[in-house]
Amino acid sequence: MSGRNFLFVPGPTNVPDRVLRAMSVASQDHRSPDFPALTRACLDGLKPVFKTTTGHPILFPSSGTGCWEAALTNCLDAGAKVLIARFGQFSHLWADMCARLGFEVEVLDTPWGDGAPVDRYLSALESDPQHRIKAVLVCQNETATGVTSDVAAIRAALDSVKHPALLFVDSVSALASIDFRMDEWRVDVCISGSQKGLMLPAGLGLVCISQKALELSKRATSRRCYFDFGDMVAANASGYFPYTPSLQMMCALRESLSMLAEEGLENVFRRHSYLAGGTRAAVMQGWKLNLCATATKWYSDTVTAVMVPAGVDAAAVIARAYLRYNLSLGAGLSKVAGKLFRIGHLGDLNELMLLGAIAGAEMAMLDVGMNIEPGSGVAAAQSFWRKN
Ligand code: PLP
């Protein structure tokens, strides 16, 4: 098909040309005296992105899923109890992993479209005077439903009952796009991946661990080896890795960190919020469709999940968009399969790129017979951006 593919899934996201060029380098010896400079540029450059001065950023040759596992197996004793809210496919998969790894899981089942239920986290913590819950898990941005949760409020809930549980946050589709504050929220392990707000290919799992998490990892009895925090932090201290790192991905990361620093992280957040506002205007004011997110406070600035009316198969919209217009939209996952499609608006993008996706989604919806006014989404997004 002629023309470029319009990549509007909520990760992997567009890799900027600058980053592609930066990773186009010959392999080098990862034990050479020059290598530590690259390691330090990556790890030190990540600290402001995680908003930490005391945490340790770690790079695993992995994806976000590996980092979920790393958080659990490094910091918890075998069979320890964890608390997690499930309100979409990714929080579901994390809860499922906890069970498969043999942890005791208290799941707060929450309607898909809502965010993390702070009051229910609080009552679960209040009902745990023995402190059997060892870790509280929260998905900051549920990519499956386009919902952002209030991590600061979960920290406040822990503090209000003086509960010592660790706080693990999945920021896979939020980091470097929606504000995340490792130190201020006293997060113990933040989990992320390279292929979203960091504008890189998939292949690097990122975690940031608190000093407390690092100390606990020295004693925690869960089995782990490849993902051991202690081995990684010890090797990183001299600028090296316990095994062969991906030099090309690290060169790419160094470049994307420069791009984020040049734009300024707060400006990056503002750009995401502004672009998301235009997308939501297209959906709600233009197309007169609903979001999966059930309230304004949950709206995600990185992904918009669009409900299609009963009787329409969202998968047909996605297939038409891809096959006819070379536009990749995100699918509805598990419970919401066929009921919604998702527009990812994170990473390296601007208004005109997003207008292409909105126009393409509009054409695909018209083609499958949906009752949409041609041009209405594009017009609504344009007027939102012209006003804001
Ligand atoms: N958590 C969230 C919120 C995600 O969106 C994803 C992937 O999209 C994951 C975890 C899993 O990450 P990965 O696919 O990088 O393993």
Short mmCIF file of C-alpha atoms and ligand atoms in Angstrom, two decimals:
data_model
loop_
_atom_site.label_atom_id
_atom_site.label_comp_id
_atom_site.label_asym_id
_atom_site.label_seq_id
_atom_site.Cartn_x
_atom_site.Cartn_y
_atom_site.Cartn_z
CA MET A 1 0.00 0.00 0.00
CA SER A 2 1.39 3.41 -0.86
CA GLY A 3 2.05 6.04 1.80
CA ARG A 4 3.15 5.48 5.36
CA ASN A 5 1.36 3.39 7.92
CA PHE A 6 -0.40 5.59 10.48
CA LEU A 7 0.54 3.94 13.75
CA PHE A 8 -2.09 4.88 16.33
CA VAL A 9 -2.09 1.91 18.65
CA PRO A 10 -1.22 2.90 22.22
CA GLY A 11 2.21 1.38 21.90
CA PRO A 12 4.40 0.62 20.16
CA THR A 13 4.42 4.28 19.18
CA ASN A 14 6.15 6.19 16.39
CA VAL A 15 9.92 6.17 16.69
CA PRO A 16 11.23 9.62 15.77
CA ASP A 17 13.76 9.79 12.91
CA ARG A 18 16.31 11.20 15.34
CA VAL A 19 16.01 8.10 17.49
CA LEU A 20 16.16 5.78 14.47
CA ARG A 21 19.36 7.47 13.36
CA ALA A 22 20.83 7.31 16.86
CA MET A 23 20.33 3.56 17.05
CA SER A 24 21.85 2.93 13.66
CA VAL A 25 25.32 2.24 15.04
CA ALA A 26 27.72 -0.66 14.82
CA SER A 27 27.90 -2.97 17.82
CA GLN A 28 30.62 -2.24 20.32
CA ASP A 29 32.23 -4.09 23.16
CA HIS A 30 29.97 -3.73 26.18
CA ARG A 31 33.00 -4.29 28.41
CA SER A 32 35.04 -1.51 26.84
CA PRO A 33 36.24 1.46 28.92
CA ASP A 34 33.88 3.70 26.90
CA PHE A 35 30.72 1.81 27.71
CA PRO A 36 30.03 3.26 31.20
CA ALA A 37 29.46 6.72 29.70
CA LEU A 38 26.49 5.37 27.76
CA THR A 39 25.14 3.50 30.79
CA ARG A 40 25.37 6.64 32.90
CA ALA A 41 23.72 8.81 30.27
CA CYS A 42 20.78 6.39 30.22
CA LEU A 43 20.41 5.77 33.94
CA ASP A 44 21.07 9.36 35.05
CA GLY A 45 18.91 10.68 32.23
CA LEU A 46 16.01 8.52 33.40
CA LYS A 47 16.01 9.92 36.93
CA PRO A 48 14.19 13.15 36.03
CA VAL A 49 11.73 11.15 33.93
CA PHE A 50 10.85 9.04 36.98
CA LYS A 51 11.09 12.22 39.11
CA THR A 52 13.53 10.63 41.49
CA THR A 53 16.82 11.57 43.05
CA THR A 54 17.10 8.55 45.35
CA GLY A 55 15.67 5.73 43.20
CA HIS A 56 17.63 3.41 40.93
CA PRO A 57 16.49 3.22 37.31
CA ILE A 58 17.14 -0.23 35.83
CA LEU A 59 17.10 -1.42 32.22
CA PHE A 60 16.16 -5.01 31.51
CA PRO A 61 16.23 -6.57 28.04
CA SER A 62 12.52 -7.20 28.38
CA SER A 63 9.17 -5.52 28.04
CA GLY A 64 6.78 -4.21 30.67
CA THR A 65 5.56 -7.71 31.49
CA GLY A 66 9.04 -8.82 32.57
CA CYS A 67 9.21 -5.81 34.86
CA TRP A 68 5.93 -6.76 36.57
CA GLU A 69 7.61 -10.07 37.37
CA ALA A 70 10.83 -8.39 38.48
CA ALA A 71 8.94 -6.18 40.95
CA LEU A 72 7.12 -9.12 42.50
CA THR A 73 9.96 -11.61 42.70
CA ASN A 74 12.60 -9.19 43.95
CA CYS A 75 10.70 -7.59 46.77
CA LEU A 76 8.33 -10.23 48.12
CA ASP A 77 8.70 -13.46 50.02
CA ALA A 78 7.26 -16.53 48.33
CA GLY A 79 3.48 -16.63 48.79
CA ALA A 80 3.22 -13.07 50.15
CA LYS A 81 -0.10 -11.28 49.95
CA VAL A 82 -0.67 -8.46 47.45
CA LEU A 83 -3.59 -6.10 46.84
CA ILE A 84 -4.54 -5.03 43.32
CA ALA A 85 -7.53 -3.46 41.60
CA ARG A 86 -8.56 -5.01 38.30
CA PHE A 87 -10.31 -2.69 35.87
CA GLY A 88 -8.95 -3.61 32.44
CA GLN A 89 -6.88 -6.18 30.60
CA PHE A 90 -3.50 -5.01 31.88
CA SER A 91 -4.45 -4.86 35.54
CA HIS A 92 -6.09 -8.25 34.95
CA LEU A 93 -2.88 -9.71 33.48
CA TRP A 94 -0.80 -8.36 36.36
CA ALA A 95 -3.19 -9.86 38.92
CA ASP A 96 -3.11 -13.13 37.01
CA MET A 97 0.69 -13.12 37.04
CA CYS A 98 0.68 -12.63 40.81
CA ALA A 99 -1.49 -15.73 41.20
CA ARG A 100 0.60 -17.75 38.72
CA LEU A 101 3.74 -16.87 40.64
CA GLY A 102 2.14 -18.23 43.80
CA PHE A 103 1.36 -14.98 45.59
CA GLU A 104 -1.86 -14.57 47.54
CA VAL A 105 -3.88 -12.00 45.65
CA GLU A 106 -6.68 -9.83 46.98
CA VAL A 107 -8.35 -8.48 43.85
CA LEU A 108 -10.60 -5.43 43.94
CA ASP A 109 -12.79 -6.10 40.92
CA THR A 110 -13.86 -2.77 39.51
CA PRO A 111 -16.03 -2.00 36.46
CA TRP A 112 -13.97 -1.56 33.31
CA GLY A 113 -13.99 2.15 32.52
CA ASP A 114 -13.50 3.17 36.15
CA GLY A 115 -10.10 3.80 37.69
CA ALA A 116 -8.41 2.47 40.81
CA PRO A 117 -11.01 2.62 43.64
CA VAL A 118 -9.13 4.50 46.35
CA ASP A 119 -11.86 4.00 48.97
CA ARG A 120 -11.77 0.22 48.47
CA TYR A 121 -7.97 0.15 48.64
CA LEU A 122 -8.30 2.09 51.89
CA SER A 123 -10.85 -0.26 53.42
CA ALA A 124 -8.78 -3.31 52.42
CA LEU A 125 -5.78 -1.72 54.15
CA GLU A 126 -7.85 -0.76 57.21
CA SER A 127 -9.03 -4.36 57.46
CA ASP A 128 -5.44 -5.55 57.61
CA PRO A 129 -4.14 -4.57 61.07
CA GLN A 130 -1.69 -7.51 60.98
CA HIS A 131 -0.10 -6.05 57.84
CA ARG A 132 -0.42 -9.26 55.86
CA ILE A 133 -0.62 -7.23 52.65
CA LYS A 134 2.97 -6.77 51.60
CA ALA A 135 2.49 -4.86 48.37
CA VAL A 136 -0.18 -2.62 46.90
CA LEU A 137 -0.28 -2.72 43.10
CA VAL A 138 -1.83 -0.05 40.90
CA CYS A 139 -1.97 0.45 37.17
CA GLN A 140 -1.53 4.19 36.65
CA ASN A 141 -2.88 4.17 33.11
CA GLU A 142 -5.05 1.22 32.08
CA THR A 143 -4.29 1.10 28.38
CA ALA A 144 -7.17 -1.25 27.61
CA THR A 145 -9.86 1.20 28.71
CA GLY A 146 -8.14 4.61 28.46
CA VAL A 147 -8.32 5.27 32.18
CA THR A 148 -5.82 7.07 34.40
CA SER A 149 -5.82 6.51 38.15
CA ASP A 150 -4.74 8.69 41.03
CA VAL A 151 -1.52 7.17 42.37
CA ALA A 152 -1.00 9.99 44.88
CA ALA A 153 -4.37 9.10 46.44
CA ILE A 154 -3.32 5.45 46.84
CA ARG A 155 -0.15 6.61 48.59
CA ALA A 156 -2.29 8.84 50.84
CA ALA A 157 -4.53 5.85 51.64
CA LEU A 158 -1.48 3.79 52.69
CA ASP A 159 -0.19 6.65 54.82
CA SER A 160 -3.53 7.40 56.44
CA VAL A 161 -3.58 3.95 58.06
CA LYS A 162 0.19 3.81 58.47
CA HIS A 163 0.32 0.66 56.39
CA PRO A 164 3.90 -0.40 55.56
CA ALA A 165 3.07 -2.28 52.31
CA LEU A 166 5.23 -1.52 49.32
CA LEU A 167 3.70 0.50 46.48
CA PHE A 168 4.21 -0.91 42.96
CA VAL A 169 2.99 1.22 40.06
CA ASP A 170 2.57 0.13 36.45
CA SER A 171 3.39 3.27 34.50
CA VAL A 172 3.90 1.46 31.18
CA SER A 173 1.56 3.73 29.23
CA ALA A 174 1.98 6.81 31.41
CA LEU A 175 5.70 7.40 31.96
CA ALA A 176 7.05 10.33 29.92
CA SER A 177 3.52 11.26 28.84
CA ILE A 178 1.46 11.63 32.03
CA ASP A 179 2.97 12.94 35.26
CA PHE A 180 4.61 10.28 37.43
CA ARG A 181 6.40 11.15 40.70
CA MET A 182 8.53 8.37 42.14
CA ASP A 183 9.91 10.27 45.14
CA GLU A 184 6.91 12.42 46.01
CA TRP A 185 4.51 9.45 45.93
CA ARG A 186 7.11 7.21 47.60
CA VAL A 187 6.68 4.52 44.97
CA ASP A 188 8.79 1.44 45.66
CA VAL A 189 8.85 -0.02 42.18
CA CYS A 190 7.73 1.76 39.03
CA ILE A 191 7.35 -0.46 36.00
CA SER A 192 7.55 0.75 32.41
CA GLY A 193 8.59 -0.16 28.90
CA SER A 194 10.45 1.44 26.03
CA GLN A 195 7.77 1.38 23.33
CA LYS A 196 5.34 4.02 24.58
CA GLY A 197 6.09 7.51 25.91
CA LEU A 198 9.82 6.96 25.51
CA MET A 199 9.32 6.69 21.73
CA LEU A 200 11.58 3.65 21.31
CA PRO A 201 11.07 0.24 19.79
CA ALA A 202 9.86 -2.47 22.16
CA GLY A 203 12.67 -4.36 23.88
CA LEU A 204 13.69 -2.48 27.00
CA GLY A 205 11.87 -3.04 30.25
CA LEU A 206 12.37 -0.17 32.65
CA VAL A 207 11.95 -0.17 36.37
CA CYS A 208 12.81 2.37 38.98
CA ILE A 209 13.28 1.00 42.48
CA SER A 210 13.37 2.75 45.81
CA GLN A 211 16.18 2.22 48.29
CA LYS A 212 13.67 0.32 50.44
CA ALA A 213 12.83 -2.04 47.55
CA LEU A 214 16.53 -2.62 46.93
CA GLU A 215 17.14 -3.45 50.60
CA LEU A 216 14.16 -5.83 50.68
CA SER A 217 15.37 -7.55 47.53
CA LYS A 218 18.44 -8.71 49.44
CA ARG A 219 16.24 -10.80 51.75
CA ALA A 220 13.07 -11.60 49.80
CA THR A 221 12.66 -15.35 49.38
CA SER A 222 10.92 -15.44 46.00
CA ARG A 223 13.09 -17.14 43.38
CA ARG A 224 14.63 -15.03 40.65
CA CYS A 225 17.93 -14.88 38.83
CA TYR A 226 17.95 -13.03 35.51
CA PHE A 227 15.85 -10.18 36.89
CA ASP A 228 17.74 -9.81 40.16
CA PHE A 229 17.82 -6.15 41.22
CA GLY A 230 20.94 -6.61 43.33
CA ASP A 231 23.03 -8.06 40.48
CA MET A 232 21.93 -5.25 38.19
CA VAL A 233 22.50 -2.38 40.62
CA ALA A 234 25.94 -3.75 41.55
CA ALA A 235 27.04 -4.04 37.90
CA ASN A 236 25.51 -0.68 36.96
CA ALA A 237 27.49 1.04 39.72
CA SER A 238 30.60 0.69 37.55
CA GLY A 239 28.70 1.38 34.33
CA TYR A 240 28.31 -2.23 33.20
CA PHE A 241 25.64 -4.94 33.09
CA PRO A 242 25.49 -8.49 34.46
CA TYR A 243 24.84 -9.69 30.89
CA THR A 244 24.97 -8.31 27.35
CA PRO A 245 22.90 -5.13 27.09
CA SER A 246 21.43 -3.84 23.81
CA LEU A 247 23.81 -1.07 22.81
CA GLN A 248 21.51 0.08 20.00
CA MET A 249 18.53 0.39 22.34
CA MET A 250 20.64 2.29 24.82
CA CYS A 251 21.79 4.70 22.08
CA ALA A 252 18.14 5.14 21.17
CA LEU A 253 17.21 5.76 24.80
CA ARG A 254 19.96 8.35 25.22
CA GLU A 255 18.56 10.21 22.21
CA SER A 256 14.93 10.03 23.34
CA LEU A 257 15.95 11.30 26.78
CA SER A 258 17.64 14.26 25.07
CA MET A 259 14.47 14.95 23.11
CA LEU A 260 12.34 14.84 26.27
CA ALA A 261 14.78 17.15 28.07
CA GLU A 262 14.82 19.60 25.15
CA GLU A 263 11.03 19.79 25.05
CA GLY A 264 10.82 19.83 28.85
CA LEU A 265 8.93 17.10 30.67
CA GLU A 266 6.12 19.40 31.82
CA ASN A 267 5.66 20.58 28.20
CA VAL A 268 5.54 16.94 27.12
CA PHE A 269 2.70 16.35 29.61
CA ARG A 270 0.90 19.48 28.41
CA ARG A 271 1.22 18.37 24.78
CA HIS A 272 -0.27 14.99 25.63
CA SER A 273 -3.13 16.56 27.51
CA TYR A 274 -3.84 19.00 24.66
CA LEU A 275 -3.74 16.28 22.00
CA ALA A 276 -5.95 14.03 24.12
CA GLY A 277 -8.46 16.87 24.55
CA GLY A 278 -8.80 17.20 20.77
CA THR A 279 -9.23 13.45 20.39
CA ARG A 280 -11.96 13.34 23.02
CA ALA A 281 -13.69 16.30 21.34
CA ALA A 282 -13.68 14.34 18.06
CA VAL A 283 -15.25 11.32 19.76
CA MET A 284 -17.84 12.98 21.95
CA GLN A 285 -18.73 16.25 20.20
CA GLY A 286 -17.98 15.21 16.61
CA TRP A 287 -19.00 11.58 16.38
CA LYS A 288 -21.40 11.68 19.36
CA LEU A 289 -19.92 8.45 20.71
CA ASN A 290 -19.04 7.51 24.27
CA LEU A 291 -15.68 6.84 25.83
CA CYS A 292 -15.03 3.68 27.78
CA ALA A 293 -13.79 5.90 30.66
CA THR A 294 -16.85 6.51 32.81
CA ALA A 295 -15.97 9.90 34.30
CA THR A 296 -13.91 12.97 33.43
CA LYS A 297 -11.52 12.28 36.31
CA TRP A 298 -10.46 9.02 34.67
CA TYR A 299 -9.77 10.39 31.17
CA SER A 300 -6.40 9.26 29.90
CA ASP A 301 -4.09 11.64 28.09
CA THR A 302 -2.34 8.80 26.26
CA VAL A 303 -5.14 6.61 24.92
CA THR A 304 -8.79 7.13 24.08
CA ALA A 305 -11.04 4.06 24.03
CA VAL A 306 -14.10 4.70 21.84
CA MET A 307 -17.27 2.66 22.41
CA VAL A 308 -19.14 1.75 19.24
CA PRO A 309 -22.95 1.45 19.35
CA ALA A 310 -24.56 -1.95 20.01
CA GLY A 311 -24.83 -3.92 16.78
CA VAL A 312 -21.55 -2.55 15.38
CA ASP A 313 -18.41 -4.68 15.57
CA ALA A 314 -15.46 -2.48 16.52
CA ALA A 315 -13.14 -5.12 15.07
CA ALA A 316 -14.64 -4.39 11.63
CA VAL A 317 -13.79 -0.69 12.04
CA ILE A 318 -10.21 -1.59 12.98
CA ALA A 319 -9.86 -4.02 10.07
CA ARG A 320 -11.26 -1.51 7.59
CA ALA A 321 -8.97 1.25 8.91
CA TYR A 322 -5.94 -0.98 8.48
CA LEU A 323 -6.74 -2.69 5.20
CA ARG A 324 -8.17 0.29 3.33
CA TYR A 325 -6.48 3.32 4.93
CA ASN A 326 -3.23 1.90 6.35
CA LEU A 327 -4.21 3.17 9.79
CA SER A 328 -3.49 1.03 12.85
CA LEU A 329 -6.00 1.50 15.67
CA GLY A 330 -5.94 -0.38 18.97
CA ALA A 331 -8.34 -3.28 19.46
CA GLY A 332 -10.75 -3.92 22.31
CA LEU A 333 -9.16 -6.57 24.54
CA SER A 334 -10.95 -9.53 26.17
CA LYS A 335 -14.14 -8.26 27.89
CA VAL A 336 -14.38 -5.25 25.57
CA ALA A 337 -13.36 -7.04 22.33
CA GLY A 338 -15.58 -5.83 19.49
CA LYS A 339 -17.09 -3.14 21.69
CA LEU A 340 -14.45 -0.46 21.36
CA PHE A 341 -11.48 0.69 19.39
CA ARG A 342 -8.59 2.69 20.78
CA ILE A 343 -6.68 5.67 19.48
CA GLY A 344 -3.22 5.91 20.99
CA HIS A 345 -1.96 9.48 21.24
CA LEU A 346 1.32 9.20 23.03
CA GLY A 347 4.93 9.70 22.17
CA ASP A 348 6.14 11.56 19.12
CA LEU A 349 3.10 13.18 17.52
CA ASN A 350 1.33 16.43 16.77
CA GLU A 351 -2.06 17.73 15.72
CA LEU A 352 -1.76 16.94 12.04
CA MET A 353 -0.67 13.36 12.61
CA LEU A 354 -3.60 12.88 14.96
CA LEU A 355 -6.01 14.50 12.49
CA GLY A 356 -4.93 11.81 10.01
CA ALA A 357 -5.92 9.12 12.50
CA ILE A 358 -9.20 10.84 13.36
CA ALA A 359 -10.05 11.24 9.66
CA GLY A 360 -9.13 7.60 8.99
CA ALA A 361 -11.21 6.32 11.90
CA GLU A 362 -14.09 8.44 10.65
CA MET A 363 -13.85 6.98 7.13
CA ALA A 364 -13.60 3.43 8.46
CA MET A 365 -16.67 3.98 10.67
CA LEU A 366 -18.62 5.37 7.71
CA ASP A 367 -17.53 2.41 5.56
CA VAL A 368 -18.90 -0.12 8.05
CA GLY A 369 -22.21 1.73 8.08
CA MET A 370 -22.01 3.78 11.25
CA ASN A 371 -24.08 6.91 11.40
CA ILE A 372 -21.30 9.51 11.62
CA GLU A 373 -21.33 12.96 10.08
CA PRO A 374 -18.36 13.05 7.65
CA GLY A 375 -15.72 15.48 8.90
CA SER A 376 -17.37 15.93 12.30
CA GLY A 377 -14.50 14.43 14.32
CA VAL A 378 -11.87 16.35 12.41
CA ALA A 379 -13.82 19.61 12.86
CA ALA A 380 -14.35 19.05 16.59
CA ALA A 381 -10.66 18.30 17.16
CA GLN A 382 -9.63 21.34 15.13
CA SER A 383 -11.89 23.66 17.04
CA PHE A 384 -10.71 22.24 20.38
CA TRP A 385 -7.09 22.85 19.44
CA ARG A 386 -7.77 26.31 18.05
CA LYS A 387 -9.41 27.29 21.35
CA ASN A 388 -6.76 25.71 23.57
N1 PLP B 1 0.92 -2.59 31.46
C1 PLP B 1 0.27 -1.76 30.64
C2 PLP B 1 -0.54 -0.67 31.23
C3 PLP B 1 0.37 -1.92 29.26
O1 PLP B 1 -0.27 -1.10 28.43
C4 PLP B 1 1.15 -2.99 28.75
C5 PLP B 1 1.27 -3.19 27.30
O2 PLP B 1 0.65 -2.54 26.50
C6 PLP B 1 1.79 -3.83 29.65
C7 PLP B 1 1.67 -3.59 30.99
C8 PLP B 1 2.61 -4.96 29.17
O3 PLP B 1 3.76 -4.45 28.63
P1 PLP B 1 4.59 -5.19 27.49
O4 PLP B 1 3.66 -5.45 26.35
O5 PLP B 1 5.65 -4.18 27.20
O6 PLP B 1 5.11 -6.43 28.10
#
